[in-house]
PDB file of C-alpha atoms in Angstrom:
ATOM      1  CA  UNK A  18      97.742 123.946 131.358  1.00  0.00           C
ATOM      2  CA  UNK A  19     100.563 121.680 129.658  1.00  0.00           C
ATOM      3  CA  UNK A  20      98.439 118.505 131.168  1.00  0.00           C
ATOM      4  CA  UNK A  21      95.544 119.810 128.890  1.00  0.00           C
ATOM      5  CA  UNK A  22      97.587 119.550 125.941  1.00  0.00           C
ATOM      6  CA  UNK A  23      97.955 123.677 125.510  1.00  0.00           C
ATOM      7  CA  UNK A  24     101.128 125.383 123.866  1.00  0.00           C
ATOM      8  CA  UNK A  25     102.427 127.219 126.616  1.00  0.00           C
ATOM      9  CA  UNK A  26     104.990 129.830 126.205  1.00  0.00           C
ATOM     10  CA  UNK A  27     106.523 130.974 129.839  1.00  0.00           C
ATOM     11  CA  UNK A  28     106.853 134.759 130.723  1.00  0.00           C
ATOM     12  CA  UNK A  29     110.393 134.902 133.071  1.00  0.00           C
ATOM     13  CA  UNK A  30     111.105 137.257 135.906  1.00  0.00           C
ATOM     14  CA  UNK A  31     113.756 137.516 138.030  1.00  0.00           C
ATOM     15  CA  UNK A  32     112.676 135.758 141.783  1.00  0.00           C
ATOM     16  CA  UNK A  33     110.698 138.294 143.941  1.00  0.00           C
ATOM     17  CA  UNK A  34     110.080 140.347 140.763  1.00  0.00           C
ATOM     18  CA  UNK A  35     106.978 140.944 137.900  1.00  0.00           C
ATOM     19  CA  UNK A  36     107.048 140.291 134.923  1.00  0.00           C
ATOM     20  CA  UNK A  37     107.800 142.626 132.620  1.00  0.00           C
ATOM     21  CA  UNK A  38     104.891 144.453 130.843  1.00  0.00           C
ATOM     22  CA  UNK A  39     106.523 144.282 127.300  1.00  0.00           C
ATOM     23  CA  UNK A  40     106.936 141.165 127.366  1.00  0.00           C
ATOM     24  CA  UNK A  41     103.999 140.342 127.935  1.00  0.00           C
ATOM     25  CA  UNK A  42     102.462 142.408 125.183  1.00  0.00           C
ATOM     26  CA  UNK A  43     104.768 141.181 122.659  1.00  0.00           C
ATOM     27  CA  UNK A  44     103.460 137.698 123.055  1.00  0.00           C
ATOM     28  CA  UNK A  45      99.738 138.844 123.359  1.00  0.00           C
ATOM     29  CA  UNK A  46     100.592 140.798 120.388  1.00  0.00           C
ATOM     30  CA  UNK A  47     101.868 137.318 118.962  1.00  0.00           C
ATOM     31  CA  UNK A  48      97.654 135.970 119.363  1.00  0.00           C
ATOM     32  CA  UNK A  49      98.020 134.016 122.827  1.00  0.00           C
ATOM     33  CA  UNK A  50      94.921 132.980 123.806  1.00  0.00           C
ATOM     34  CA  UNK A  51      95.069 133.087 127.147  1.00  0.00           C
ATOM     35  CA  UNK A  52      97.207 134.787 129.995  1.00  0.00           C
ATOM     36  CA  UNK A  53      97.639 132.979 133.289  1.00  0.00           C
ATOM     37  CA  UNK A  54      99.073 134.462 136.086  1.00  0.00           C
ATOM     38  CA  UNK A  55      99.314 134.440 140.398  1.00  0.00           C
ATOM     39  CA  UNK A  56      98.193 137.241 142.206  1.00  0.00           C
ATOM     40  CA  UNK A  57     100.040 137.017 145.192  1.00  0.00           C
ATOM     41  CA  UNK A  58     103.212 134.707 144.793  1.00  0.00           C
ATOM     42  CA  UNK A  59     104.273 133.350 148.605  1.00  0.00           C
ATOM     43  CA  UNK A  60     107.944 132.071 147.577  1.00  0.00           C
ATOM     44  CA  UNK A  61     109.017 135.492 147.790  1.00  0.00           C
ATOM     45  CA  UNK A  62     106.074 137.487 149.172  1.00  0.00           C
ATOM     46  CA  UNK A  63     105.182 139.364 146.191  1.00  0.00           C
ATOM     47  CA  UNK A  64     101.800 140.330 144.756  1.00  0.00           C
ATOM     48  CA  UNK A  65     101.927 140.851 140.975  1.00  0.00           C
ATOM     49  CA  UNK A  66     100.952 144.224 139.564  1.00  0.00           C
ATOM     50  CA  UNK A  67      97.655 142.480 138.024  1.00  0.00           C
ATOM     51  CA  UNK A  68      95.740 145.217 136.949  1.00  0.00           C
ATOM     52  CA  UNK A  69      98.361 146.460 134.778  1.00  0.00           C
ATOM     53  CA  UNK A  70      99.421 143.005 133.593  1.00  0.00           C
ATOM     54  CA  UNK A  71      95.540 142.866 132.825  1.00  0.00           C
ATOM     55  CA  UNK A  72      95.227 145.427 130.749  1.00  0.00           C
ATOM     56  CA  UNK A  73      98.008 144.327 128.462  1.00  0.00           C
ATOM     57  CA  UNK A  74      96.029 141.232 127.529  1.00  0.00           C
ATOM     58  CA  UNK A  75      92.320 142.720 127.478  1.00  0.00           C
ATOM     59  CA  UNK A  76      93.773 145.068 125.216  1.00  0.00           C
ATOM     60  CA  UNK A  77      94.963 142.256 122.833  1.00  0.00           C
ATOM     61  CA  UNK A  78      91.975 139.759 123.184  1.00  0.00           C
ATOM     62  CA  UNK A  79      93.440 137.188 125.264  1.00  0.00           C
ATOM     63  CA  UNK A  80      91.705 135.812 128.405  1.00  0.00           C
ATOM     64  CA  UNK A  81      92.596 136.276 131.961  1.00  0.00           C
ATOM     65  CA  UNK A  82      93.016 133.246 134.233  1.00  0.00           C
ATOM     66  CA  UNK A  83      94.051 134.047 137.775  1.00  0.00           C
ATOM     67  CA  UNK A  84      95.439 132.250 140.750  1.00  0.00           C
ATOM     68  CA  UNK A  85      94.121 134.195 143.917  1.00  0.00           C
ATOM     69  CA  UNK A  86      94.795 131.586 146.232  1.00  0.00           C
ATOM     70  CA  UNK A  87      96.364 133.497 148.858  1.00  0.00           C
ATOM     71  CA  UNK A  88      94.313 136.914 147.743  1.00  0.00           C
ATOM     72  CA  UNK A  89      90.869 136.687 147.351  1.00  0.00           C
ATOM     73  CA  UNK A  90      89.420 138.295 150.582  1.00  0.00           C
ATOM     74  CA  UNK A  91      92.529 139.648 151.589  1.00  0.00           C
ATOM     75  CA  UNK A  92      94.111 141.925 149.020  1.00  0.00           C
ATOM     76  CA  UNK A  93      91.787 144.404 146.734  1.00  0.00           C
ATOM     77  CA  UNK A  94      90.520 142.084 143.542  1.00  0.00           C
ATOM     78  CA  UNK A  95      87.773 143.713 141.497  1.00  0.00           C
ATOM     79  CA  UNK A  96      87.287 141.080 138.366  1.00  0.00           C
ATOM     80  CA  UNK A  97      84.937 142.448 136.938  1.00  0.00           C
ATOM     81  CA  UNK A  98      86.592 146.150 136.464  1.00  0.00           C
ATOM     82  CA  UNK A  99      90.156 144.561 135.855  1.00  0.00           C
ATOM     83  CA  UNK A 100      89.040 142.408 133.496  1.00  0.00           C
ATOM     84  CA  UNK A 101      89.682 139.014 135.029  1.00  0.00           C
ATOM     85  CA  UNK A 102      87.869 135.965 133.226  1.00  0.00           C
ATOM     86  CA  UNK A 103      88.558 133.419 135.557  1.00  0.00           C
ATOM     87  CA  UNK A 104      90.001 133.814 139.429  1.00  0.00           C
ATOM     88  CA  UNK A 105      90.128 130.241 141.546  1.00  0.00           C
ATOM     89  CA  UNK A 106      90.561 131.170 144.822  1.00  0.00           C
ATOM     90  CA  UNK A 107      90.774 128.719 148.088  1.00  0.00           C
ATOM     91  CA  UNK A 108      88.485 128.479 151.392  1.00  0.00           C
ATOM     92  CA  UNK A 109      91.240 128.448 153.691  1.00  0.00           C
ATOM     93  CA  UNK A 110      93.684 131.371 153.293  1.00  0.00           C
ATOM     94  CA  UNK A 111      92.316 135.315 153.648  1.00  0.00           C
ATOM     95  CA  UNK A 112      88.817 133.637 153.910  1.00  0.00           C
ATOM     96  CA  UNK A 113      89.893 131.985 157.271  1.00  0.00           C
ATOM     97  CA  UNK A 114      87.467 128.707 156.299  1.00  0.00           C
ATOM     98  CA  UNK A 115      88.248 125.346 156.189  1.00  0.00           C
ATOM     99  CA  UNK A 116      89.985 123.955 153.368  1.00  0.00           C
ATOM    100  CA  UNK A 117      87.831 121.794 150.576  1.00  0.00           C
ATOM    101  CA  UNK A 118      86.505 124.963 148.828  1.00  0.00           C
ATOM    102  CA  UNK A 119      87.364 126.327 145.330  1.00  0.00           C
ATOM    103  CA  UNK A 120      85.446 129.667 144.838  1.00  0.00           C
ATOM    104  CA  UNK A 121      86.186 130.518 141.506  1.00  0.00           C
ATOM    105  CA  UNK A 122      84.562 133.608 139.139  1.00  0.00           C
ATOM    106  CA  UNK A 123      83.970 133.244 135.530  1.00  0.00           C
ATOM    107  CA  UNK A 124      83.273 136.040 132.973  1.00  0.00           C
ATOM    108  CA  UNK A 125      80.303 135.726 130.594  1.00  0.00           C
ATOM    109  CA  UNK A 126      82.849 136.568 127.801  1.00  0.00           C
ATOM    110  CA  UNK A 127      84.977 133.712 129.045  1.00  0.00           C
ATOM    111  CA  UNK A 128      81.622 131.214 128.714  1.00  0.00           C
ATOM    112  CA  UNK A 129      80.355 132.614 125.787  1.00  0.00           C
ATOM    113  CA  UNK A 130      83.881 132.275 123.621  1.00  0.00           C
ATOM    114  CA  UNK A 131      84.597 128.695 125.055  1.00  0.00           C
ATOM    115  CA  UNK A 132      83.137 125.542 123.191  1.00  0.00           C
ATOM    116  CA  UNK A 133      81.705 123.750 125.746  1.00  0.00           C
ATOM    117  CA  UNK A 134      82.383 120.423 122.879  1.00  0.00           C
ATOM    118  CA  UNK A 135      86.597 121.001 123.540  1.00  0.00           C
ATOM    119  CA  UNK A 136      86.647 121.062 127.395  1.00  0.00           C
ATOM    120  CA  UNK A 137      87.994 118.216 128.973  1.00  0.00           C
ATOM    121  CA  UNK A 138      86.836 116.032 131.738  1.00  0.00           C
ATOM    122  CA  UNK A 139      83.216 116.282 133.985  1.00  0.00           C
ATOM    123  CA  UNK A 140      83.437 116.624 137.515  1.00  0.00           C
ATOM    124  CA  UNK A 141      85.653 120.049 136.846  1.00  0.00           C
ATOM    125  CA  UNK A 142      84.093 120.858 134.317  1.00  0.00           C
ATOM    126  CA  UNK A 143      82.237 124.270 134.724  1.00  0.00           C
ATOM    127  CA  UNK A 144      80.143 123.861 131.508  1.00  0.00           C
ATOM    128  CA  UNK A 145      78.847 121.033 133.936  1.00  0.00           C
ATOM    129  CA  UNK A 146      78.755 122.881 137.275  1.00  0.00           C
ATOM    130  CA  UNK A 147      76.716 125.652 135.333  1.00  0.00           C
ATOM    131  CA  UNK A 148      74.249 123.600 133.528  1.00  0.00           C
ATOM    132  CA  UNK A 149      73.134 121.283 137.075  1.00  0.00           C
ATOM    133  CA  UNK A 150      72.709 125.258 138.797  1.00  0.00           C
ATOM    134  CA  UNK A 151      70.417 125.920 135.818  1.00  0.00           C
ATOM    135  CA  UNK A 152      68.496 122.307 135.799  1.00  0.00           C
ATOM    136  CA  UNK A 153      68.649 121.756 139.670  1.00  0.00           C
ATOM    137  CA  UNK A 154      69.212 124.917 140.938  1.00  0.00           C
ATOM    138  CA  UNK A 155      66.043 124.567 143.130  1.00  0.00           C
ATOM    139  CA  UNK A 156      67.012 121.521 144.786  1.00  0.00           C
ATOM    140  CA  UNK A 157      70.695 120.232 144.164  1.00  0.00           C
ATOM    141  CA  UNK A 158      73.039 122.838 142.577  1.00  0.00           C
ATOM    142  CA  UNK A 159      75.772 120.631 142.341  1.00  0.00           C
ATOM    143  CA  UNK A 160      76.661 117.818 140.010  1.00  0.00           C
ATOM    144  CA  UNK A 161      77.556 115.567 143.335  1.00  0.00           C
ATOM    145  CA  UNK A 162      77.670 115.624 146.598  1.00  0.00           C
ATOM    146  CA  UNK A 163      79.047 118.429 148.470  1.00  0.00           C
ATOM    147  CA  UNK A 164      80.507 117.800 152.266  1.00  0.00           C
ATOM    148  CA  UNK A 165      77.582 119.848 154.106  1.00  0.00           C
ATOM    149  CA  UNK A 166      80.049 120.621 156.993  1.00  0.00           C
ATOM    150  CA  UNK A 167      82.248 122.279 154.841  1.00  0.00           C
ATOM    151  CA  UNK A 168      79.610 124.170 152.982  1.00  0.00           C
ATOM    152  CA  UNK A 169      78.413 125.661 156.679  1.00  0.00           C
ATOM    153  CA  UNK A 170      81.850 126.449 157.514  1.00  0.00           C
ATOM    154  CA  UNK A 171      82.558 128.264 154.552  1.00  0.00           C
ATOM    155  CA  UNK A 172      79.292 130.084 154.502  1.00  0.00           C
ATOM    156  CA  UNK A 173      79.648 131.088 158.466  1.00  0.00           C
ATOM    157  CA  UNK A 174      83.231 132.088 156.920  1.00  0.00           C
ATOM    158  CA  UNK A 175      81.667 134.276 154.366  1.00  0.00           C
ATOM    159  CA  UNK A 176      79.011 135.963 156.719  1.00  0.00           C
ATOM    160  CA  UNK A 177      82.313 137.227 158.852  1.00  0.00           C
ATOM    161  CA  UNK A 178      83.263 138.505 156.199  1.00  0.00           C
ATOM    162  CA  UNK A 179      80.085 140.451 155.762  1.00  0.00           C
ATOM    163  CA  UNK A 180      79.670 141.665 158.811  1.00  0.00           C
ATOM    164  CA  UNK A 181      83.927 142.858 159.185  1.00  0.00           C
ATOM    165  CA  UNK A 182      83.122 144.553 154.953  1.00  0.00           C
ATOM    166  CA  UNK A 183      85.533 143.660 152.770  1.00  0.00           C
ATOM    167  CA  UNK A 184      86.688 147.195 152.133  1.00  0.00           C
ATOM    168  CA  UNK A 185      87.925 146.559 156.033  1.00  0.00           C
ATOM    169  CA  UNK A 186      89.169 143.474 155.891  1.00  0.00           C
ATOM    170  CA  UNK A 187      91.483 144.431 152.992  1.00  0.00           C
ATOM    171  CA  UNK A 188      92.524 146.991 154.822  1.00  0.00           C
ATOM    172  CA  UNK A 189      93.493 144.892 157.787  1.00  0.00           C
ATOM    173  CA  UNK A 190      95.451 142.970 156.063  1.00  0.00           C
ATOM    174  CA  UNK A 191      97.294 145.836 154.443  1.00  0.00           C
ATOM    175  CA  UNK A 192      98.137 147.033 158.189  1.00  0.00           C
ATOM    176  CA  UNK A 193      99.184 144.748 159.609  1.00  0.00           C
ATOM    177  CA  UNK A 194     101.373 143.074 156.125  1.00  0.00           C
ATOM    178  CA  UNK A 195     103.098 146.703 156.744  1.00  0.00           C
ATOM    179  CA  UNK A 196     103.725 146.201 160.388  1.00  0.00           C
ATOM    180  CA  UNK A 197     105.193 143.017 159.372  1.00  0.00           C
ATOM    181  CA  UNK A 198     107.462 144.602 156.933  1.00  0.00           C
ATOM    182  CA  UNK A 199     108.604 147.369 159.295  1.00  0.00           C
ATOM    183  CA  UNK A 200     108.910 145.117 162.437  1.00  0.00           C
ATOM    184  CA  UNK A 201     111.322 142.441 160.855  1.00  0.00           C
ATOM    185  CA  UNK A 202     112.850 145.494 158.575  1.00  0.00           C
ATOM    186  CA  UNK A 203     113.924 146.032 162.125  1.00  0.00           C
ATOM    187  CA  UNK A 204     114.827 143.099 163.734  1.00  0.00           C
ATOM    188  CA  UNK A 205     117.644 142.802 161.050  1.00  0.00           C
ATOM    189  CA  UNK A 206     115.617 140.827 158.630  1.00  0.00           C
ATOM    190  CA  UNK A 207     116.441 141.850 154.326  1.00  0.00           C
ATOM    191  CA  UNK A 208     113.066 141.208 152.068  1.00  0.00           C
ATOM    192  CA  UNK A 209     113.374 139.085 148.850  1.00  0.00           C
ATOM    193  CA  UNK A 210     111.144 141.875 146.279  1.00  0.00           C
ATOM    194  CA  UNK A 211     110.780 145.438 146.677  1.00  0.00           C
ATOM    195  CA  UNK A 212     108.318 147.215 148.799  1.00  0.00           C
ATOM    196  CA  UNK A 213     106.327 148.108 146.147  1.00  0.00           C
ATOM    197  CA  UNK A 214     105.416 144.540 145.077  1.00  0.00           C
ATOM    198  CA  UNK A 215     104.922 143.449 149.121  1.00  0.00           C
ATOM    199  CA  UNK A 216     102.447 141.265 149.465  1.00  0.00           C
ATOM    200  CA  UNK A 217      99.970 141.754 152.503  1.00  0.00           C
ATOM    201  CA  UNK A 218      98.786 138.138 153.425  1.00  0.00           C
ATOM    202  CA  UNK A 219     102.697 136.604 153.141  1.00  0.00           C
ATOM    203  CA  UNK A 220     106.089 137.894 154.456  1.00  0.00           C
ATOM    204  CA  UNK A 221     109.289 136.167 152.796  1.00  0.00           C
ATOM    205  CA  UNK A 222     112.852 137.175 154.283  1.00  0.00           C
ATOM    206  CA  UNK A 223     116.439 136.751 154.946  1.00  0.00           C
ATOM    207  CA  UNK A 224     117.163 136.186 158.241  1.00  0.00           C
ATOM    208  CA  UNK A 225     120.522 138.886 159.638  1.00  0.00           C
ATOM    209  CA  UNK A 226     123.790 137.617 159.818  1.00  0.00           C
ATOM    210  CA  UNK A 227     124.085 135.122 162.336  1.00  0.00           C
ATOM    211  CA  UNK A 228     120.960 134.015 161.968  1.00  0.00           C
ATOM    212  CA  UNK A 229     120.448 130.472 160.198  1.00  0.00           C
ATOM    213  CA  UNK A 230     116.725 130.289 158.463  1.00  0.00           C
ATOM    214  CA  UNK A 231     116.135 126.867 158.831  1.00  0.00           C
ATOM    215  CA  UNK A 232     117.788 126.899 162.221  1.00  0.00           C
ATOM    216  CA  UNK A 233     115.254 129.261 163.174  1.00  0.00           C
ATOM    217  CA  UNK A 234     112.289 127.760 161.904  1.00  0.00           C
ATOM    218  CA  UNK A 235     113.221 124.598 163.641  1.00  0.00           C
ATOM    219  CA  UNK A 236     113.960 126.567 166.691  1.00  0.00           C
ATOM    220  CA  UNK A 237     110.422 128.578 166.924  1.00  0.00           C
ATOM    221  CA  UNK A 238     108.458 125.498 166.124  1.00  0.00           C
ATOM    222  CA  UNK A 239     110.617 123.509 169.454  1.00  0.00           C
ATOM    223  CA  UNK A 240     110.363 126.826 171.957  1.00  0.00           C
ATOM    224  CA  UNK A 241     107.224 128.488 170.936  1.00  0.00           C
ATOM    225  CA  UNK A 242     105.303 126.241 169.423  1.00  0.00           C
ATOM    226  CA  UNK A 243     105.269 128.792 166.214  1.00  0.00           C
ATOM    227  CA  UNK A 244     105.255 127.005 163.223  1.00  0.00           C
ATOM    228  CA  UNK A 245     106.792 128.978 160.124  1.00  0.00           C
ATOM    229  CA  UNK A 246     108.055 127.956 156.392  1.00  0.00           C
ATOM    230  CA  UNK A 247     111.007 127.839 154.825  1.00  0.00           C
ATOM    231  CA  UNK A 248     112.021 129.992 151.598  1.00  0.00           C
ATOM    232  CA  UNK A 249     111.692 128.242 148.405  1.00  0.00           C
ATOM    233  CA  UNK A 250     113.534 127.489 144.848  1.00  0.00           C
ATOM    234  CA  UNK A 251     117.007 129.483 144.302  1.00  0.00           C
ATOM    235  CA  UNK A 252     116.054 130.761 147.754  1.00  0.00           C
ATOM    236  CA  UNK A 253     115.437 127.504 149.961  1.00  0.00           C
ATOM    237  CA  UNK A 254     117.473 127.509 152.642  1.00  0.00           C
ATOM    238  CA  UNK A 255     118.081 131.637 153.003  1.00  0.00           C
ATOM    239  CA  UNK A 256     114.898 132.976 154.548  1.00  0.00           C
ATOM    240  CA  UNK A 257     111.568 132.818 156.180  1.00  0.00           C
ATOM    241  CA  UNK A 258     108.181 133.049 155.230  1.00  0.00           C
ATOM    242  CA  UNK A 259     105.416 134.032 157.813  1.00  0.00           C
ATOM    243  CA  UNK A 260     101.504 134.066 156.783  1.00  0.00           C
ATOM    244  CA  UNK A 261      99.337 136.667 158.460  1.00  0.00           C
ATOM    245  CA  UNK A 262      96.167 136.103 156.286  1.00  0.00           C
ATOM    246  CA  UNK A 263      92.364 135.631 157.670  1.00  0.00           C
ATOM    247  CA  UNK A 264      92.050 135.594 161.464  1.00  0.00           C
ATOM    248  CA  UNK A 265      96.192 135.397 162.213  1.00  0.00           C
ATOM    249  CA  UNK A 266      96.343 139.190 160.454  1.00  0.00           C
ATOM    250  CA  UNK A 267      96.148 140.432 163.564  1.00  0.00           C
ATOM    251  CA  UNK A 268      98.237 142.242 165.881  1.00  0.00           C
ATOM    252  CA  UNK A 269      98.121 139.438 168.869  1.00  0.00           C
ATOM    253  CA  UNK A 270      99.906 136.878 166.605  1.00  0.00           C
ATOM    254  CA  UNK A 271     102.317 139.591 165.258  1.00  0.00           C
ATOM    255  CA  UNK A 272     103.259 140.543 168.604  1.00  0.00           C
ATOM    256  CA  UNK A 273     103.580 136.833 169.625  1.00  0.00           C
ATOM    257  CA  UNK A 274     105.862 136.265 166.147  1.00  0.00           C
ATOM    258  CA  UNK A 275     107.777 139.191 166.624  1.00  0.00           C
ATOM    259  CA  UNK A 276     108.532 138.811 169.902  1.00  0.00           C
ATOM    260  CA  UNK A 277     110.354 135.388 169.305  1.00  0.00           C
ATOM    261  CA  UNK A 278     112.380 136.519 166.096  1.00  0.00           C
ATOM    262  CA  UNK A 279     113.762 139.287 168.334  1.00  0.00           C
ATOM    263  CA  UNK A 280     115.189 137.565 170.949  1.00  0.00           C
ATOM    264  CA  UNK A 281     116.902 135.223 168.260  1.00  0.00           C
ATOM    265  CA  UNK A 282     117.630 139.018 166.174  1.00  0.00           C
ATOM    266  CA  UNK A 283     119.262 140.405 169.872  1.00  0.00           C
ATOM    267  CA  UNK A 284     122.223 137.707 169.929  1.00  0.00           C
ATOM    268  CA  UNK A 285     122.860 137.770 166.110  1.00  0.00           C
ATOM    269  CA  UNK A 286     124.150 141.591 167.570  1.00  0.00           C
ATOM    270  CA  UNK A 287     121.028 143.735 165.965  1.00  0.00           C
ATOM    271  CA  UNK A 288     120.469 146.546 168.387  1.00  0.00           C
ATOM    272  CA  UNK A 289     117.017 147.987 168.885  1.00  0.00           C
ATOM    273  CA  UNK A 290     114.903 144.583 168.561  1.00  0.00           C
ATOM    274  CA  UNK A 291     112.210 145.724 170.994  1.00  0.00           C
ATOM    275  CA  UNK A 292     111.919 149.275 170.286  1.00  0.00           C
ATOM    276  CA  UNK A 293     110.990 147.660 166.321  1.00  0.00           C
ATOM    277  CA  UNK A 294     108.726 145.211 168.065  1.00  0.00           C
ATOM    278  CA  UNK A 295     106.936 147.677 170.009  1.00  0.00           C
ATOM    279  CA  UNK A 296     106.828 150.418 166.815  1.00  0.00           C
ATOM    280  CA  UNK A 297     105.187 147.240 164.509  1.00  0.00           C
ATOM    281  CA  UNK A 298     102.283 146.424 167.491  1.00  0.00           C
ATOM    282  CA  UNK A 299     101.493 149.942 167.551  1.00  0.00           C
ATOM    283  CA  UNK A 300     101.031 149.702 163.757  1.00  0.00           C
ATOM    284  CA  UNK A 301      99.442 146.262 163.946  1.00  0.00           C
ATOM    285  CA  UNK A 302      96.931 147.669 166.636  1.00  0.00           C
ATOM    286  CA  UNK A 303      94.969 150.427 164.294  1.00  0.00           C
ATOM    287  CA  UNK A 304      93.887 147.538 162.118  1.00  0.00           C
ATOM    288  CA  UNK A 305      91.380 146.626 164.889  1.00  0.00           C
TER     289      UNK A 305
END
């Protein structure tokens, strides 16, 4: 936003927590424009309370712009009803595609209110991506050209997700995100935001005592060919972050990922590894 020359005034939280919902309405109160926020935030595996957060600004007039990078397809996103007036998304996260693909929504409010005179630049420029669909919709949609591999991958991508309903495939992903939660809650493993803020596609946490994070991650990716990341910001260093999004929300890669942070959980002294393993397949299993 700052590279586009806008005023922007930051809205602070604590790591691993929201922001706080009168803040925010005291500066949409204030006649921001425009309130940008993540859905899901994978440094400390949190997903915002956006429909609230929402709300505040619709209420006020100010626009919605919303990274759902490591959402969309994975944890329940209604634009329309929340009021969302733009949501970028990525191919390659809960959609399980290749990456190279931006699907992004736009409101009619949002393209009605903008002058398409004061936008910036061409080839991301959605006044320009809208205006080819209209002129060359028939024929060539696209201002350029578009790698056709990609565009089959994403669309086979998209008709999986069709066929699984997304209703389902959310709810996969909420089943096996808790399974997650309870399986390392058990192997020892501390969570960097509360439970009601867990996100579903991305677990971030604090190894026990004993255990060194980046140890670990080094560790899994030599013995068990696992590869993990590390924690980051005031955090980097302390914990572990583990993506079950798309295809790997499933309960054969839990049970693989599990399985090798419990033998490391057994000689840092935490009692019961197994039992937790077994309890979070059981709970990973009745997403399908």
């Amino acid at each position: 936003l700052r590279a586009h020359h806008l005023d922007v005034e930051t809205v602070r939280a604590n790591w691993g927590e929201p922001p706080d919902l009168d803040e925010v309405e005291r500066l949409v109160r204030r006649g921001v424009k425009c309130l940008a926020v993540i859905h899901n935030e994978t440094s400390t595996g949190m997903t915002n309370p956006l429909k609230e957060i929402a709300k505040v600004a619709t209420e006020h007039g100010a626009w919605v712009l919303v990274d759902a990078v490591s959402s969309i397809g994975g944890i329940t996103l209604p634009c329309d009803a929340w009021g969302i007036d733009a949501c970028f998304g990525a191919s390659q996260k809960c959609l399980a595609a290749p990456p190279g693909i931006a699907p992004i929504t736009v409101s009619k409010r949002l393209l009605d209110e903008v002058d398409p005179a004061t936008v910036d630049g061409w080839y991301v420029n959605l006044f320009t991506w809208n205006r080819i669909r209209k002129e060359w919709g028939d024929w060539h949609p696209q201002p350029t050209t578009i790698s056709s591999n990609i565009m089959y991958a994403f669309h086979r991508a998209l008709q999986l997700v069709h066929e699984e309903g997304l209703e389902n495939r959310i709810r996969r992903h909420e089943i096996v995100g808790r399974a997650y939660r309870e399986g390392l809650a058990g192997l020892g493993y501390s969570f960097f935001t509360k439970p009601e803020y867990a996100s579903n596609t991305v677990s971030s946490a604090k190894p026990p005592k004993g255990v060194d994070a980046p140890d670990l991650i080094a560790r899994l990716k030599k013995d068990h060919n696992i590869f993990i990341a590390g924690t980051l910001g005031p955090m980097r260093g302390q914990g572990i972050r583990i993506g079950h999004l798309g295809t790997q929300a499933a309960k054969s890669y839990l049970e693989t990922m599990l399985t090798a942070l419990a033998g490391y959980s057994k000689k840092a002294g935490v009692t019961g590894a197994e039992a937790a393993v077994d309890r979070a397949v059981q709970l990973a299993a009745k997403a399908g």
